[in-house]
GROMACS .gro file of C-alpha atoms in nm:
model
  424
    1MET     CA    1  -5.888   1.071   3.905
    2ALA     CA    2  -5.615   1.258   3.719
    3PRO     CA    3  -5.823   1.314   3.399
    4VAL     CA    4  -6.119   1.448   3.599
    5GLY     CA    5  -5.883   1.665   3.804
    6LEU     CA    6  -5.734   1.808   3.485
    7ILE     CA    7  -6.081   1.871   3.339
    8LEU     CA    8  -6.176   2.066   3.650
    9LEU     CA    9  -5.852   2.265   3.641
   10LEU     CA   10  -5.915   2.348   3.275
   11LEU     CA   11  -6.268   2.460   3.367
   12ALA     CA   12  -6.127   2.679   3.646
   13TYR     CA   13  -5.867   2.830   3.414
   14THR     CA   14  -6.132   2.906   3.152
   15LEU     CA   15  -6.352   3.082   3.406
   16TRP     CA   16  -6.057   3.277   3.550
   17THR     CA   17  -5.941   3.399   3.210
   18ARG     CA   18  -6.294   3.496   3.109
   19THR     CA   19  -6.362   3.704   3.421
   20ARG     CA   20  -6.008   3.795   3.537
   21ASP     CA   21  -6.145   3.742   3.887
   22MET     CA   22  -5.930   3.531   4.120
   23ALA     CA   23  -6.220   3.483   4.364
   24GLN     CA   24  -6.483   3.388   4.104
   25PRO     CA   25  -6.686   3.118   4.290
   26GLY     CA   26  -6.718   2.869   4.003
   27ALA     CA   27  -6.348   2.890   3.927
   28VAL     CA   28  -6.253   2.852   4.293
   29LEU     CA   29  -6.471   2.542   4.337
   30ALA     CA   30  -6.348   2.376   4.016
   31GLY     CA   31  -5.987   2.465   4.099
   32THR     CA   32  -6.010   2.339   4.456
   33TRP     CA   33  -6.156   2.005   4.351
   34GLY     CA   34  -5.925   1.972   4.050
   35ILE     CA   35  -5.614   2.018   4.266
   36THR     CA   36  -5.751   1.783   4.533
   37LEU     CA   37  -5.820   1.500   4.286
   38LEU     CA   38  -5.477   1.543   4.125
   39LEU     CA   39  -5.310   1.526   4.466
   40ILE     CA   40  -5.503   1.210   4.553
   41ALA     CA   41  -5.382   1.058   4.226
   42LEU     CA   42  -5.023   1.156   4.311
   43VAL     CA   43  -5.027   0.999   4.659
   44GLN     CA   44  -5.154   0.657   4.553
   45GLN     CA   45  -4.805   0.514   4.601
   46ALA     CA   46  -4.809   0.642   4.960
   47GLY     CA   47  -5.101   0.412   5.042
   48PHE     CA   48  -5.405   0.639   4.994
   49TYR     CA   49  -5.712   0.470   4.850
   50GLU     CA   50  -5.850   0.590   4.515
   51VAL     CA   51  -6.166   0.778   4.422
   52ARG     CA   52  -6.377   0.547   4.209
   53PRO     CA   53  -6.563   0.642   3.884
   54PRO     CA   54  -6.917   0.673   4.034
   55ALA     CA   55  -6.794   0.936   4.281
   56LEU     CA   56  -6.586   1.112   4.015
   57LEU     CA   57  -6.889   1.138   3.786
   58LEU     CA   58  -7.103   1.279   4.068
   59PHE     CA   59  -6.830   1.529   4.163
   60LEU     CA   60  -6.795   1.647   3.804
   61THR     CA   61  -7.171   1.678   3.753
   62GLY     CA   62  -7.222   1.864   4.080
   63ILE     CA   63  -6.939   2.111   4.017
   64VAL     CA   64  -7.066   2.187   3.666
   65ALA     CA   65  -7.413   2.246   3.816
   66PHE     CA   66  -7.257   2.489   4.065
   67VAL     CA   67  -7.082   2.675   3.780
   68ILE     CA   68  -7.406   2.700   3.581
   69GLY     CA   69  -7.591   2.826   3.888
   70SER     CA   70  -7.309   3.073   3.944
   71GLU     CA   71  -7.373   3.226   3.604
   72GLY     CA   72  -7.736   3.273   3.703
   73GLY     CA   73  -7.627   3.451   4.020
   74ALA     CA   74  -7.407   3.686   3.816
   75PHE     CA   75  -7.699   3.757   3.581
   76LEU     CA   76  -7.919   3.849   3.878
   77ALA     CA   77  -7.653   4.068   4.042
   78ALA     CA   78  -7.600   4.260   3.718
   79ARG     CA   79  -7.965   4.361   3.720
   80VAL     CA   80  -7.964   4.498   4.073
   81PRO     CA   81  -7.888   4.872   4.061
   82ALA     CA   82  -7.552   4.976   4.201
   83PRO     CA   83  -7.545   5.224   4.493
   84LEU     CA   84  -7.601   5.582   4.382
   85ASN     CA   85  -7.325   5.717   4.608
   86PRO     CA   86  -7.075   5.434   4.660
   87ALA     CA   87  -6.831   5.489   4.945
   88ALA     CA   88  -6.460   5.413   4.922
   89HIS     CA   89  -6.537   5.135   5.166
   90PRO     CA   90  -6.828   5.051   5.401
   91ALA     CA   91  -6.872   5.347   5.631
   92LEU     CA   92  -6.778   5.203   5.972
   93ASP     CA   93  -6.560   5.346   6.245
   94TYR     CA   94  -6.319   5.051   6.261
   95ARG     CA   95  -6.102   5.208   6.530
   96ARG     CA   96  -6.392   5.253   6.772
   97LEU     CA   97  -6.507   4.898   6.693
   98ALA     CA   98  -6.167   4.761   6.800
   99GLN     CA   99  -6.173   4.973   7.116
  100PHE     CA  100  -6.519   4.847   7.210
  101ALA     CA  101  -6.397   4.491   7.154
  102LEU     CA  102  -6.112   4.547   7.402
  103LEU     CA  103  -6.358   4.680   7.661
  104ALA     CA  104  -6.590   4.383   7.605
  105HIS     CA  105  -6.300   4.141   7.662
  106CYS     CA  106  -6.250   4.286   8.010
  107VAL     CA  107  -6.598   4.161   8.101
  108MET     CA  108  -6.631   3.845   7.894
  109VAL     CA  109  -6.289   3.682   7.926
  110PRO     CA  110  -6.331   3.619   8.303
  111VAL     CA  111  -6.680   3.479   8.238
  112TRP     CA  112  -6.538   3.248   7.971
  113VAL     CA  113  -6.258   3.130   8.201
  114LEU     CA  114  -6.505   3.035   8.474
  115GLU     CA  115  -6.720   2.841   8.226
  116ILE     CA  116  -6.438   2.640   8.070
  117LEU     CA  117  -6.297   2.555   8.413
  118ALA     CA  118  -6.638   2.417   8.506
  119ILE     CA  119  -6.644   2.206   8.187
  120GLY     CA  120  -6.281   2.098   8.156
  121GLY     CA  121  -6.208   2.011   8.517
  122ASP     CA  122  -5.906   2.089   8.730
  123THR     CA  123  -5.559   2.003   8.593
  124ASP     CA  124  -5.217   2.164   8.569
  125ASN     CA  125  -5.154   2.019   8.221
  126PHE     CA  126  -5.279   2.277   7.969
  127LEU     CA  127  -5.279   2.041   7.668
  128TYR     CA  128  -5.463   1.772   7.863
  129PHE     CA  129  -5.713   2.035   7.974
  130ALA     CA  130  -5.767   2.146   7.614
  131LEU     CA  131  -5.818   1.786   7.504
  132GLN     CA  132  -6.067   1.722   7.784
  133LEU     CA  133  -6.256   2.039   7.701
  134ARG     CA  134  -6.281   1.943   7.334
  135ASN     CA  135  -6.385   1.583   7.409
  136LYS     CA  136  -6.660   1.694   7.646
  137SER     CA  137  -6.796   1.944   7.394
  138VAL     CA  138  -6.798   1.682   7.116
  139TYR     CA  139  -6.897   1.360   7.291
  140GLU     CA  140  -7.080   1.473   7.606
  141ASP     CA  141  -7.247   1.782   7.460
  142GLU     CA  142  -7.113   2.007   7.737
  143THR     CA  143  -7.096   2.353   7.585
  144LEU     CA  144  -7.058   2.713   7.687
  145GLY     CA  145  -7.361   2.915   7.793
  146PRO     CA  146  -7.553   3.115   7.531
  147LEU     CA  147  -7.396   3.447   7.631
  148THR     CA  148  -7.038   3.323   7.608
  149GLY     CA  149  -7.106   3.108   7.303
  150ASN     CA  150  -7.254   3.400   7.111
  151TYR     CA  151  -6.966   3.621   7.223
  152LEU     CA  152  -6.725   3.380   7.051
  153VAL     CA  153  -6.942   3.389   6.737
  154LEU     CA  154  -6.933   3.769   6.753
  155GLY     CA  155  -6.555   3.744   6.752
  156LEU     CA  156  -6.551   3.554   6.422
  157ILE     CA  157  -6.758   3.834   6.269
  158VAL     CA  158  -6.580   4.134   6.419
  159ILE     CA  159  -6.230   4.000   6.341
  160ALA     CA  160  -6.327   3.968   5.973
  161ILE     CA  161  -6.466   4.322   5.968
  162LEU     CA  162  -6.156   4.464   6.138
  163SER     CA  163  -5.935   4.276   5.892
  164TYR     CA  164  -6.104   4.463   5.610
  165GLY     CA  165  -6.047   4.785   5.801
  166VAL     CA  166  -5.675   4.702   5.812
  167LEU     CA  167  -5.671   4.640   5.437
  168LYS     CA  168  -5.829   4.983   5.384
  169ASN     CA  169  -5.590   5.153   5.631
  170ALA     CA  170  -5.888   5.251   5.846
  171VAL     CA  171  -5.750   5.088   6.163
  172SER     CA  172  -5.401   4.986   6.271
  173LEU     CA  173  -5.285   4.627   6.257
  174ARG     CA  174  -5.160   4.652   6.616
  175LEU     CA  175  -5.500   4.757   6.753
  176THR     CA  176  -5.674   4.490   6.545
  177LEU     CA  177  -5.443   4.216   6.674
  178ALA     CA  178  -5.501   4.329   7.033
  179ALA     CA  179  -5.878   4.301   6.978
  180ALA     CA  180  -5.859   3.975   6.782
  181LEU     CA  181  -5.616   3.759   6.983
  182PRO     CA  182  -5.842   3.698   7.286
  183TRP     CA  183  -6.122   3.587   7.054
  184VAL     CA  184  -5.884   3.365   6.857
  185LEU     CA  185  -5.755   3.190   7.169
  186MET     CA  186  -6.101   3.150   7.320
  187ASN     CA  187  -6.244   3.005   6.998
  188LEU     CA  188  -5.948   2.773   6.947
  189LEU     CA  189  -5.971   2.630   7.297
  190SER     CA  190  -6.351   2.617   7.317
  191ASN     CA  191  -6.461   2.526   6.965
  192GLY     CA  192  -6.152   2.391   6.789
  193ARG     CA  193  -6.001   2.516   6.467
  194ALA     CA  194  -6.294   2.488   6.224
  195GLY     CA  195  -6.434   2.838   6.269
  196LEU     CA  196  -6.090   2.997   6.271
  197VAL     CA  197  -5.983   2.813   5.956
  198GLN     CA  198  -6.289   2.951   5.780
  199LEU     CA  199  -6.212   3.297   5.921
  200THR     CA  200  -5.864   3.275   5.767
  201LEU     CA  201  -6.024   3.203   5.430
  202VAL     CA  202  -6.254   3.504   5.476
  203ILE     CA  203  -5.947   3.724   5.528
  204ALA     CA  204  -5.792   3.575   5.213
  205TYR     CA  205  -6.113   3.654   5.022
  206LEU     CA  206  -6.118   4.014   5.143
  207ARG     CA  207  -5.759   4.049   5.026
  208LEU     CA  208  -5.851   3.910   4.684
  209ILE     CA  209  -6.137   4.156   4.625
  210ASN     CA  210  -5.945   4.451   4.767
  211GLY     CA  211  -5.828   4.557   4.422
  212ARG     CA  212  -5.455   4.569   4.495
  213LYS     CA  213  -5.211   4.332   4.324
  214LEU     CA  214  -5.163   4.007   4.513
  215HIS     CA  215  -4.794   3.976   4.595
  216LEU     CA  216  -4.605   3.662   4.698
  217GLY     CA  217  -4.562   3.806   5.047
  218SER     CA  218  -4.940   3.838   5.089
  219ILE     CA  219  -4.995   3.480   4.970
  220LEU     CA  220  -4.729   3.343   5.204
  221GLY     CA  221  -4.863   3.551   5.492
  222ILE     CA  222  -5.220   3.423   5.451
  223PHE     CA  223  -5.097   3.064   5.408
  224GLY     CA  224  -4.880   3.102   5.718
  225LEU     CA  225  -5.181   3.227   5.916
  226PHE     CA  226  -5.382   2.930   5.790
  227LEU     CA  227  -5.111   2.686   5.900
  228LEU     CA  228  -5.081   2.856   6.238
  229VAL     CA  229  -5.453   2.819   6.306
  230PHE     CA  230  -5.474   2.467   6.166
  231GLY     CA  231  -5.161   2.358   6.351
  232GLY     CA  232  -5.274   2.519   6.675
  233GLY     CA  233  -5.596   2.320   6.664
  234ALA     CA  234  -5.405   2.000   6.591
  235VAL     CA  235  -5.168   2.056   6.884
  236LEU     CA  236  -5.449   2.125   7.131
  237VAL     CA  237  -5.626   1.798   7.054
  238SER     CA  238  -5.307   1.596   6.987
  239LYS     CA  239  -5.398   1.500   6.631
  240GLY     CA  240  -5.165   1.319   6.396
  241GLY     CA  241  -4.930   1.196   6.669
  242LEU     CA  242  -4.833   1.548   6.775
  243GLU     CA  243  -4.832   1.446   7.140
  244ASN     CA  244  -4.519   1.240   7.067
  245ALA     CA  245  -4.331   1.508   6.872
  246SER     CA  246  -4.009   1.598   7.053
  247GLU     CA  247  -3.873   1.866   6.817
  248LEU     CA  248  -4.017   2.170   6.643
  249GLY     CA  249  -3.928   2.041   6.297
  250GLU     CA  250  -4.091   1.707   6.366
  251GLY     CA  251  -4.405   1.881   6.491
  252ALA     CA  252  -4.420   2.100   6.178
  253LEU     CA  253  -4.398   1.795   5.952
  254LEU     CA  254  -4.674   1.623   6.148
  255ILE     CA  255  -4.897   1.930   6.112
  256LEU     CA  256  -4.839   1.938   5.734
  257ASN     CA  257  -4.911   1.565   5.717
  258ASN     CA  258  -5.232   1.616   5.918
  259LEU     CA  259  -5.336   1.897   5.682
  260GLY     CA  260  -5.268   1.681   5.377
  261GLU     CA  261  -5.466   1.387   5.512
  262TYR     CA  262  -5.753   1.610   5.621
  263ALA     CA  263  -5.773   1.772   5.277
  264LEU     CA  264  -5.755   1.448   5.077
  265GLN     CA  265  -5.960   1.203   5.282
  266GLY     CA  266  -6.301   1.360   5.205
  267PRO     CA  267  -6.340   1.255   4.839
  268ILE     CA  268  -6.188   0.914   4.916
  269LEU     CA  269  -6.426   0.842   5.204
  270PHE     CA  270  -6.729   0.964   5.011
  271SER     CA  271  -6.627   0.732   4.727
  272LYS     CA  272  -6.610   0.441   4.973
  273TYR     CA  273  -6.957   0.531   5.100
  274LEU     CA  274  -7.094   0.552   4.746
  275GLU     CA  275  -6.942   0.215   4.654
  276GLY     CA  276  -7.088   0.053   4.966
  277ASP     CA  277  -6.749  -0.019   5.125
  278GLY     CA  278  -6.860   0.146   5.449
  279LEU     CA  279  -7.192  -0.035   5.485
  280PHE     CA  280  -7.209   0.044   5.856
  281ILE     CA  281  -7.200   0.419   5.791
  282LYS     CA  282  -7.524   0.596   5.871
  283PRO     CA  283  -7.526   0.936   5.696
  284THR     CA  284  -7.647   1.206   5.933
  285TRP     CA  285  -7.540   1.525   5.757
  286ASP     CA  286  -7.817   1.731   5.598
  287ALA     CA  287  -7.789   2.044   5.385
  288LEU     CA  288  -8.121   2.156   5.534
  289LYS     CA  289  -7.999   2.114   5.890
  290VAL     CA  290  -8.117   2.459   6.004
  291PRO     CA  291  -8.484   2.416   5.896
  292CYS     CA  292  -8.473   2.067   6.047
  293ALA     CA  293  -8.347   2.209   6.377
  294MET     CA  294  -8.641   2.453   6.382
  295LEU     CA  295  -8.889   2.175   6.308
  296SER     CA  296  -8.729   1.953   6.573
  297LYS     CA  297  -8.873   2.184   6.841
  298LEU     CA  298  -9.216   2.073   6.719
  299GLY     CA  299  -9.111   1.709   6.706
  300MET     CA  300  -9.129   1.707   6.327
  301CYS     CA  301  -8.759   1.647   6.244
  302SER     CA  302  -8.449   1.500   6.405
  303VAL     CA  303  -8.108   1.664   6.360
  304GLY     CA  304  -7.831   1.411   6.293
  305SER     CA  305  -7.488   1.406   6.452
  306GLN     CA  306  -7.218   1.627   6.303
  307HIS     CA  307  -6.956   1.362   6.376
  308GLN     CA  308  -6.957   1.065   6.140
  309ASP     CA  309  -6.825   0.712   6.173
  310PHE     CA  310  -6.454   0.657   6.111
  311VAL     CA  311  -6.346   0.467   5.799
  312PHE     CA  312  -6.002   0.382   5.659
  313PHE     CA  313  -5.899   0.606   5.368
  314GLY     CA  314  -5.557   0.450   5.321
  315ASN     CA  315  -5.305   0.195   5.443
  316ASP     CA  316  -5.098   0.229   5.761
  317ASP     CA  317  -5.402   0.293   5.981
  318ARG     CA  318  -5.512   0.608   5.797
  319ILE     CA  319  -5.860   0.660   5.931
  320GLY     CA  320  -6.096   0.957   5.910
  321ASN     CA  321  -6.457   1.075   5.921
  322VAL     CA  322  -6.476   1.358   5.668
  323TYR     CA  323  -6.706   1.310   5.369
  324THR     CA  324  -6.730   1.635   5.158
  325VAL     CA  325  -7.026   1.862   5.076
  326PHE     CA  326  -7.176   1.579   4.870
  327PHE     CA  327  -7.231   1.377   5.187
  328SER     CA  328  -7.494   1.624   5.309
  329LEU     CA  329  -7.671   1.619   4.971
  330TYR     CA  330  -7.662   1.284   4.791
  331PRO     CA  331  -7.767   1.036   5.067
  332LYS     CA  332  -8.094   1.220   5.135
  333TYR     CA  333  -8.172   1.403   4.810
  334GLY     CA  334  -8.024   1.177   4.541
  335VAL     CA  335  -7.856   1.287   4.219
  336VAL     CA  336  -8.131   1.530   4.114
  337GLY     CA  337  -8.144   1.697   4.455
  338THR     CA  338  -7.764   1.720   4.466
  339VAL     CA  339  -7.750   1.891   4.127
  340LEU     CA  340  -8.031   2.134   4.207
  341LEU     CA  341  -7.893   2.228   4.550
  342LEU     CA  342  -7.542   2.280   4.415
  343ALA     CA  343  -7.679   2.498   4.136
  344GLY     CA  344  -7.863   2.697   4.402
  345TYR     CA  345  -7.541   2.726   4.605
  346GLY     CA  346  -7.364   2.859   4.298
  347ALA     CA  347  -7.628   3.127   4.231
  348TRP     CA  348  -7.636   3.230   4.598
  349VAL     CA  349  -7.259   3.259   4.635
  350ARG     CA  350  -7.204   3.439   4.303
  351TYR     CA  351  -7.475   3.697   4.378
  352HIS     CA  352  -7.309   3.796   4.707
  353HIS     CA  353  -6.967   3.787   4.543
  354GLU     CA  354  -7.064   4.030   4.268
  355ARG     CA  355  -7.217   4.267   4.523
  356ALA     CA  356  -6.912   4.229   4.747
  357ARG     CA  357  -6.679   4.332   4.465
  358LEU     CA  358  -6.837   4.679   4.477
  359GLN     CA  359  -6.701   4.708   4.834
  360THR     CA  360  -6.995   4.920   4.947
  361SER     CA  361  -7.170   4.675   5.182
  362THR     CA  362  -7.027   4.505   5.487
  363VAL     CA  363  -7.313   4.253   5.476
  364HIS     CA  364  -7.236   4.138   5.122
  365MET     CA  365  -6.859   4.130   5.178
  366MET     CA  366  -6.876   3.926   5.498
  367THR     CA  367  -7.139   3.690   5.357
  368ALA     CA  368  -6.939   3.641   5.037
  369GLY     CA  369  -6.623   3.585   5.243
  370TYR     CA  370  -6.774   3.309   5.452
  371LEU     CA  371  -6.933   3.148   5.146
  372PHE     CA  372  -6.591   3.163   4.975
  373GLY     CA  373  -6.457   2.970   5.274
  374ALA     CA  374  -6.738   2.717   5.231
  375ILE     CA  375  -6.628   2.662   4.870
  376VAL     CA  376  -6.268   2.584   4.966
  377LEU     CA  377  -6.377   2.364   5.258
  378SER     CA  378  -6.631   2.175   5.043
  379ILE     CA  379  -6.374   1.898   4.992
  380PHE     CA  380  -6.447   1.780   5.346
  381SER     CA  381  -6.758   1.959   5.476
  382ASP     CA  382  -7.079   2.144   5.394
  383SER     CA  383  -7.074   2.502   5.520
  384PHE     CA  384  -7.335   2.654   5.293
  385LEU     CA  385  -7.697   2.624   5.411
  386THR     CA  386  -7.579   2.457   5.731
  387MET     CA  387  -7.428   2.798   5.821
  388LEU     CA  388  -7.760   2.985   5.810
  389ASN     CA  389  -7.773   3.035   6.187
  390PHE     CA  390  -7.429   3.193   6.181
  391LEU     CA  391  -7.510   3.404   5.875
  392ALA     CA  392  -7.826   3.536   6.042
  393LYS     CA  393  -7.613   3.657   6.333
  394LEU     CA  394  -7.359   3.802   6.088
  395TRP     CA  395  -7.630   3.997   5.905
  396LEU     CA  396  -7.768   4.130   6.235
  397VAL     CA  397  -7.424   4.239   6.359
  398CYS     CA  398  -7.340   4.412   6.029
  399TRP     CA  399  -7.677   4.591   6.027
  400LEU     CA  400  -7.630   4.710   6.385
  401LEU     CA  401  -7.269   4.823   6.338
  402ALA     CA  402  -7.359   5.034   6.036
  403ARG     CA  403  -7.599   5.225   6.259
  404LEU     CA  404  -7.416   5.225   6.592
  405LEU     CA  405  -7.061   5.288   6.467
  406PRO     CA  406  -7.082   5.492   6.146
  407ALA     CA  407  -6.761   5.644   6.023
  408ARG     CA  408  -6.701   5.993   6.148
  409PRO     CA  409  -6.734   6.221   5.846
  410PRO     CA  410  -6.426   6.423   5.758
  411THR     CA  411  -6.442   6.791   5.838
  412ALA     CA  412  -6.476   6.995   5.521
  413PRO     CA  413  -6.308   7.337   5.480
  414GLY     CA  414  -6.507   7.592   5.671
  415GLY     CA  415  -6.602   7.351   5.948
  416ASP     CA  416  -6.894   7.165   5.786
  417ALA     CA  417  -6.887   6.786   5.801
  418ALA     CA  418  -6.878   6.616   5.465
  419ALA     CA  419  -7.163   6.382   5.395
  420CYS     CA  420  -7.097   6.016   5.466
  421PRO     CA  421  -7.235   5.778   5.202
  422ALA     CA  422  -7.473   5.518   5.338
  423GLU     CA  423  -7.422   5.147   5.291
  424SER     CA  424  -7.626   4.968   5.032
   0.00000   0.00000   0.00000
């Protein structure tokens, strides 16, 4: 594990030094997996199982394929003409967007409350209610209605857009927080922490491409936000023994332990699957989940469960069900399919990333941000093609906002409005 981890870190360092781009997709993927494998090697004495050679070889091959595909995406992006009149940032009225969000909350929050009360049942214990709500959504398929569900999805998009507005000093942090917090709390209680964790990574990505020097304070702030979201989700569903924590310090340690186990178990469990140790596991993840869901309406495909069987990834009852991006590729498409799909992922992500670096298109920046999150989360999930439904909604929202809430052009001397550059 350690030699492969070091090889991946060396690959990441090489790519970073060549491009001087901290968010370069190939470097981020290689770095993420290199650090993860090194950490797994370091915690062997703590009782974690190892990642065996067949899985290590597949990981290395797949990541190299992603890097090669990434270079193809950069080649394609370089041949797409840049905007003729690039704006300082995408021309949206961020302040009005935040104000409209506050007005929308006045209508939708009461609707959401009525729906979750109908799902979660009647209880005075908030944490028990949250646990019941999550269990029913996962195991009994009781979910919010389409209007409320899409409103929560809209929140994940609008919060990311407003965060960029804050970075560009186009909207105040206070107004953005007022608009974002209801969406954060509703998503956390209704859908768990997954979407919010990815949103945190989107904000980190936007900070990385913003052009300003990344200070220690910014890094600590983003990491603190990540821990707050991750820890909040763990508390609400009582993961990692948090229901028994009696002190704040003890709870913080349990959250960090839960984060460590969640990050490291994916490669270990996939290795166990590949070696045949979990013979009872039936892989149900599929990179092409979205096309399958469309075909399922015609009876031509069956969408598998998102929630996998639990398997031990270490001693002392360490058990998990997270299997990495490779689990949605290899079982169904084999080695060749895994390599080709990862190369395609690399080209797709890098193309959006290069366009996002121009900071002239909300669509490219938000897409690149969520795909950046998918790279980091690839150690325990697949959020690339499986996110197509969400990305379609993101593209629609960005397209509409550019037309419904354009930035108000500054007034030029003499009273004429200065022209506002269009997005491209």
